[in-house]
mmCIF file with all atom_site columns, C-alpha atoms in Angstrom:
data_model
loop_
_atom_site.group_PDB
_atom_site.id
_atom_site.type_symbol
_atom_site.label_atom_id
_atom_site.label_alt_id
_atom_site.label_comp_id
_atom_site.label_asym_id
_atom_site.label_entity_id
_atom_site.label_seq_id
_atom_site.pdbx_PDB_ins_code
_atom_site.Cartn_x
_atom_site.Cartn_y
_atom_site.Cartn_z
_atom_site.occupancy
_atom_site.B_iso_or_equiv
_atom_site.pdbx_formal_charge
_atom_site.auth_seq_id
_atom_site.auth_comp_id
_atom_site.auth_asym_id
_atom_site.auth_atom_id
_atom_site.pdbx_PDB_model_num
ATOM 1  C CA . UNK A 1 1  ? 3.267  -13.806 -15.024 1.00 72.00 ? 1  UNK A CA 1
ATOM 2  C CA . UNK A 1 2  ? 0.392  -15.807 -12.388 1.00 79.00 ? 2  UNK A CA 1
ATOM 3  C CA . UNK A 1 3  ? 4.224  -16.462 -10.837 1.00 84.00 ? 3  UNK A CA 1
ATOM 4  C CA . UNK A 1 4  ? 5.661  -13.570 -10.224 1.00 85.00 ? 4  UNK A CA 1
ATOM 5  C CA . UNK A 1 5  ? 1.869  -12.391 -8.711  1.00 81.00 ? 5  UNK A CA 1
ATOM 6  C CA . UNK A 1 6  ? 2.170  -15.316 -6.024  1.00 86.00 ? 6  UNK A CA 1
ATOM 7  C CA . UNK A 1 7  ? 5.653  -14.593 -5.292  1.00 89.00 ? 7  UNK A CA 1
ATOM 8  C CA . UNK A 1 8  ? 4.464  -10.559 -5.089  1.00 85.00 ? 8  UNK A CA 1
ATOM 9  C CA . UNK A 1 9  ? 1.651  -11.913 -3.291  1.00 85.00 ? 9  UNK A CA 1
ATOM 10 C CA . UNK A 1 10 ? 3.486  -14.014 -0.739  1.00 90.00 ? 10 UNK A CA 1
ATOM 11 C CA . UNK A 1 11 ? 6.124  -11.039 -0.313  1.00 87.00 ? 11 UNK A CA 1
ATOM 12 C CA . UNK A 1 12 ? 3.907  -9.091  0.884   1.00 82.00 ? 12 UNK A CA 1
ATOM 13 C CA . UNK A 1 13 ? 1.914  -10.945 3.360   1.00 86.00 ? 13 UNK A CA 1
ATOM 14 C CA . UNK A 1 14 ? 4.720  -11.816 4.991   1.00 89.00 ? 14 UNK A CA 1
ATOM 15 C CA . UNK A 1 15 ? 5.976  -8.494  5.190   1.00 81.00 ? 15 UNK A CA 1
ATOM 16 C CA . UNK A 1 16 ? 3.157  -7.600  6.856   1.00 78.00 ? 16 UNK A CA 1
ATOM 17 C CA . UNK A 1 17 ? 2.820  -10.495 9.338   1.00 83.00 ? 17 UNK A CA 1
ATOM 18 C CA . UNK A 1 18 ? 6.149  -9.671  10.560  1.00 82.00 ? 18 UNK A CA 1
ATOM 19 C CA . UNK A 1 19 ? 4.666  -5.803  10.942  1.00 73.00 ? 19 UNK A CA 1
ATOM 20 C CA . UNK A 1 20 ? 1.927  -7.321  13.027  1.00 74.00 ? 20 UNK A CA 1
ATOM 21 C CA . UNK A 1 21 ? 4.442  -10.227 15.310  1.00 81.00 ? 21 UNK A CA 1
ATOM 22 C CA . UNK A 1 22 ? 6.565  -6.768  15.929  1.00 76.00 ? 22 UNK A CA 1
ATOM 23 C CA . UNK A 1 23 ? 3.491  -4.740  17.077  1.00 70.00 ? 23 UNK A CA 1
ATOM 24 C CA . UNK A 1 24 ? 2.155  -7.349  18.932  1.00 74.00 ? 24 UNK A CA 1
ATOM 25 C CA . UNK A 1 25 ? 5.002  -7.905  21.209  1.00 77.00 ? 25 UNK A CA 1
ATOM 26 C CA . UNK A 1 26 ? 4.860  -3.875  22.283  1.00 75.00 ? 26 UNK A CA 1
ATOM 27 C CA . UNK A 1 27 ? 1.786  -3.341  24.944  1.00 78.00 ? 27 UNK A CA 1
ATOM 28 C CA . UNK A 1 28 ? 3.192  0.539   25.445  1.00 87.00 ? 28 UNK A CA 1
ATOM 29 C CA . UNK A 1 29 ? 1.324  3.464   24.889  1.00 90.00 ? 29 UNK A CA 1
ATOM 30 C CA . UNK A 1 30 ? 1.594  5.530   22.238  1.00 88.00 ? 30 UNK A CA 1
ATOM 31 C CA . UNK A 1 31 ? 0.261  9.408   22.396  1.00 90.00 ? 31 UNK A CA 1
ATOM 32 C CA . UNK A 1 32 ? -0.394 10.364  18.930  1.00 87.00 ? 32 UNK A CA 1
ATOM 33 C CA . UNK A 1 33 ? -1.482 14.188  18.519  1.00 89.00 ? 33 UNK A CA 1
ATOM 34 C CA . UNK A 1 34 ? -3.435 15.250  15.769  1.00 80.00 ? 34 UNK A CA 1
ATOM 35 C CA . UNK A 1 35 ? -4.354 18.950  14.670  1.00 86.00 ? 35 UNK A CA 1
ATOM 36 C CA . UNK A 1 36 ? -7.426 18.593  16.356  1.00 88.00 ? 36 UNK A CA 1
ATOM 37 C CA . UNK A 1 37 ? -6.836 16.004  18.173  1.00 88.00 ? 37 UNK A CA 1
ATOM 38 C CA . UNK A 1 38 ? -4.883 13.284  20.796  1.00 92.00 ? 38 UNK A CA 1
ATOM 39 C CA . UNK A 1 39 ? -5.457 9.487   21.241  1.00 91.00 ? 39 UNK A CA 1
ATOM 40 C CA . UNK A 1 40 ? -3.338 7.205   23.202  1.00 92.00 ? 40 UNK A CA 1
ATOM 41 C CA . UNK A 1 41 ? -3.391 4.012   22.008  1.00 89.00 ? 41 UNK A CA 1
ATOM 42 C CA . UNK A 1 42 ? -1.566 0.747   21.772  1.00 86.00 ? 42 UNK A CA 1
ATOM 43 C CA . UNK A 1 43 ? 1.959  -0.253  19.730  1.00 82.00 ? 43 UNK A CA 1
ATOM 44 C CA . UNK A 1 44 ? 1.043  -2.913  18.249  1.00 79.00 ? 44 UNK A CA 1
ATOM 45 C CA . UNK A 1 45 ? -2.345 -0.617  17.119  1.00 81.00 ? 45 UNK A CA 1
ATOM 46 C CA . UNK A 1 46 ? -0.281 2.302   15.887  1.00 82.00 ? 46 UNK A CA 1
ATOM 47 C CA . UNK A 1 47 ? 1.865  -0.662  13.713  1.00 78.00 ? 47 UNK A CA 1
ATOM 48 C CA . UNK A 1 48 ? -1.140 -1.556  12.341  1.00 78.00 ? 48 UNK A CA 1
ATOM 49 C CA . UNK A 1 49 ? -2.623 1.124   11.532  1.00 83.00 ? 49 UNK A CA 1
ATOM 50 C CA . UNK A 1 50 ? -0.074 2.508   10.039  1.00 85.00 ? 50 UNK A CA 1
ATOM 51 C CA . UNK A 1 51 ? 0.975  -0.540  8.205   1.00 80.00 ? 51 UNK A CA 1
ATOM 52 C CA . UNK A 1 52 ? -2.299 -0.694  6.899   1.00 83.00 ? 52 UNK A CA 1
ATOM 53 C CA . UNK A 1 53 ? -2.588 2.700   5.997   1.00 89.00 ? 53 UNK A CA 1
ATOM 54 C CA . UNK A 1 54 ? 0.489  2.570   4.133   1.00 89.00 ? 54 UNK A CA 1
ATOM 55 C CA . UNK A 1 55 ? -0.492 -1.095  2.327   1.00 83.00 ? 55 UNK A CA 1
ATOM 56 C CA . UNK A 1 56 ? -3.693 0.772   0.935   1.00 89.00 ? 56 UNK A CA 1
ATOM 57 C CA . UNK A 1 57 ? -1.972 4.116   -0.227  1.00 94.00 ? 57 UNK A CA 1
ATOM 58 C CA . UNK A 1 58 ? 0.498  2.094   -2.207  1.00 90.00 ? 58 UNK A CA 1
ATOM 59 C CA . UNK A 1 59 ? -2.023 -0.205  -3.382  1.00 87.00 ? 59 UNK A CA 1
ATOM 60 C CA . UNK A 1 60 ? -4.226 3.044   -4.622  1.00 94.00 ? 60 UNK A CA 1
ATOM 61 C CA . UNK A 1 61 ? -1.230 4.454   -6.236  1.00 95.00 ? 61 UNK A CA 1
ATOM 62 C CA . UNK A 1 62 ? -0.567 1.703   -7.990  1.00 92.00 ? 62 UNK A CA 1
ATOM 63 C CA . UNK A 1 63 ? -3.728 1.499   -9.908  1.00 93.00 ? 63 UNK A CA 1
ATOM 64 C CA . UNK A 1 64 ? -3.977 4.949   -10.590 1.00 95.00 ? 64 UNK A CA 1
ATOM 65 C CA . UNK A 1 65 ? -0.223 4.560   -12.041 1.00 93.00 ? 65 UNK A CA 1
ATOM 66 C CA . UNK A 1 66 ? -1.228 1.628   -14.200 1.00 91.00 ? 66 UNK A CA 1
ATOM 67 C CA . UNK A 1 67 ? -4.505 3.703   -15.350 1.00 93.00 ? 67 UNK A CA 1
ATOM 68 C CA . UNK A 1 68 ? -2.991 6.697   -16.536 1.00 92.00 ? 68 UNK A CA 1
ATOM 69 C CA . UNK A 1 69 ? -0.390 4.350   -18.349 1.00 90.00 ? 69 UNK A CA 1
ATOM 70 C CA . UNK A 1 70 ? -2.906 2.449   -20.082 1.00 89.00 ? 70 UNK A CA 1
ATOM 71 C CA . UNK A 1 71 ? -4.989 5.424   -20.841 1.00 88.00 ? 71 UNK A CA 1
ATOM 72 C CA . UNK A 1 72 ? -1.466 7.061   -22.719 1.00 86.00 ? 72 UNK A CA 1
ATOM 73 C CA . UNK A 1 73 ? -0.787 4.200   -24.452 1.00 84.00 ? 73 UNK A CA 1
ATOM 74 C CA . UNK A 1 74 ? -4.342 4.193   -25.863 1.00 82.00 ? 74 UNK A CA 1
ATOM 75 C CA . UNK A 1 75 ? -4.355 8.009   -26.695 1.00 80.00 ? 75 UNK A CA 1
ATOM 76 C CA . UNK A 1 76 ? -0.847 7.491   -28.464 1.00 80.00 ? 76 UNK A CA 1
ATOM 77 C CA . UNK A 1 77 ? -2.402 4.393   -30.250 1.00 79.00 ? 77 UNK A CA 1
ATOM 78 C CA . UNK A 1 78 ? -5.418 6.308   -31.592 1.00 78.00 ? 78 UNK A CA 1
ATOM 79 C CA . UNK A 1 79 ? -3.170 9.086   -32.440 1.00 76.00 ? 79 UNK A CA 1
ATOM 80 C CA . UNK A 1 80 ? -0.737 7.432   -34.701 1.00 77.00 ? 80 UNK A CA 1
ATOM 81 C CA . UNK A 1 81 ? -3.598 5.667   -36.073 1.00 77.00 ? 81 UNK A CA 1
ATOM 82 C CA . UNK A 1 82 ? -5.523 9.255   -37.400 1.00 70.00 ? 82 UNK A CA 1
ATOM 83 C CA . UNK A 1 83 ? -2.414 9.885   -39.420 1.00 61.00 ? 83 UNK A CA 1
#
Protein backbone atom coordinates (compact mmCIF):
# COMPACT_ATOMS: atom_id res chain seq x y z
CA UNK A 1 0.00 0.00 0.00
CA UNK A 2 2.92 2.97 1.37
CA UNK A 3 4.33 1.35 -2.21
CA UNK A 4 2.11 1.84 -4.58
CA UNK A 5 1.66 5.71 -2.90
CA UNK A 6 5.51 6.36 -3.69
CA UNK A 7 5.32 4.87 -7.00
CA UNK A 8 1.81 7.16 -7.50
CA UNK A 9 3.77 9.73 -5.91
CA UNK A 10 6.87 9.59 -8.06
CA UNK A 11 4.52 9.20 -11.27
CA UNK A 12 3.29 12.11 -10.87
CA UNK A 13 6.03 14.46 -10.13
CA UNK A 14 7.65 13.48 -12.91
CA UNK A 15 4.84 13.94 -15.05
CA UNK A 16 4.75 17.20 -14.10
CA UNK A 17 8.46 18.13 -14.30
CA UNK A 18 8.40 17.11 -17.79
CA UNK A 19 5.12 19.65 -18.11
CA UNK A 20 7.35 22.32 -16.69
CA UNK A 21 11.06 21.28 -18.95
CA UNK A 22 8.36 21.52 -22.04
CA UNK A 23 7.01 24.98 -20.97
CA UNK A 24 10.15 26.21 -20.14
CA UNK A 25 11.79 25.76 -23.42
CA UNK A 26 8.73 27.96 -25.20
CA UNK A 27 9.41 31.95 -24.50
CA UNK A 28 6.26 32.71 -27.10
CA UNK A 29 3.36 34.53 -26.30
CA UNK A 30 0.30 33.24 -25.69
CA UNK A 31 -3.09 35.53 -26.00
CA UNK A 32 -5.58 33.90 -23.87
CA UNK A 33 -9.18 35.63 -24.04
CA UNK A 34 -11.46 35.36 -21.35
CA UNK A 35 -15.27 36.46 -21.22
CA UNK A 36 -14.26 39.47 -19.69
CA UNK A 37 -11.10 39.45 -20.33
CA UNK A 38 -7.42 39.07 -22.41
CA UNK A 39 -3.87 38.44 -21.00
CA UNK A 40 -0.87 37.65 -22.99
CA UNK A 41 1.39 35.77 -21.26
CA UNK A 42 4.21 33.32 -21.47
CA UNK A 43 4.25 29.31 -22.72
CA UNK A 44 5.88 27.98 -20.34
CA UNK A 45 3.22 30.16 -17.85
CA UNK A 46 0.12 28.99 -19.68
CA UNK A 47 1.79 25.11 -19.16
CA UNK A 48 1.85 25.79 -15.81
CA UNK A 49 -0.94 27.10 -15.08
CA UNK A 50 -2.79 24.91 -16.64
CA UNK A 51 -0.92 21.94 -15.45
CA UNK A 52 -1.49 23.10 -12.16
CA UNK A 53 -4.92 23.82 -12.53
CA UNK A 54 -5.59 20.52 -13.80
CA UNK A 55 -3.22 18.66 -10.87
CA UNK A 56 -5.62 20.40 -8.24
CA UNK A 57 -9.07 19.64 -9.98
CA UNK A 58 -8.13 16.01 -10.12
CA UNK A 59 -6.73 16.03 -6.80
CA UNK A 60 -10.24 17.71 -5.46
CA UNK A 61 -12.15 15.16 -7.31
CA UNK A 62 -10.52 12.59 -5.96
CA UNK A 63 -11.33 13.23 -2.40
CA UNK A 64 -14.71 14.11 -2.94
CA UNK A 65 -14.93 10.57 -4.88
CA UNK A 66 -13.38 8.73 -1.97
CA UNK A 67 -15.85 10.75 0.52
CA UNK A 68 -19.00 9.99 -0.94
CA UNK A 69 -17.70 6.27 -1.17
CA UNK A 70 -16.91 6.05 2.33
CA UNK A 71 -19.95 7.89 3.40
CA UNK A 72 -22.17 4.89 1.22
CA UNK A 73 -20.44 2.29 2.58
CA UNK A 74 -21.19 3.60 6.10
CA UNK A 75 -24.96 4.35 5.34
CA UNK A 76 -25.22 0.70 3.81
CA UNK A 77 -23.37 -0.58 6.99
CA UNK A 78 -25.77 1.09 9.43
CA UNK A 79 -28.56 0.01 7.29
CA UNK A 80 -28.08 -3.67 7.22
CA UNK A 81 -27.25 -3.37 10.74
CA UNK A 82 -31.10 -1.82 11.81
CA UNK A 83 -32.51 -4.99 10.35
Amino acid sequence: MIVRLYLTLFFILVLLAVAFIFGSQNDQLLTLNYLVARTEITVAAAVSLFTGLGFLLGLLVTILWRIVRKSKKALAKNKSQEK
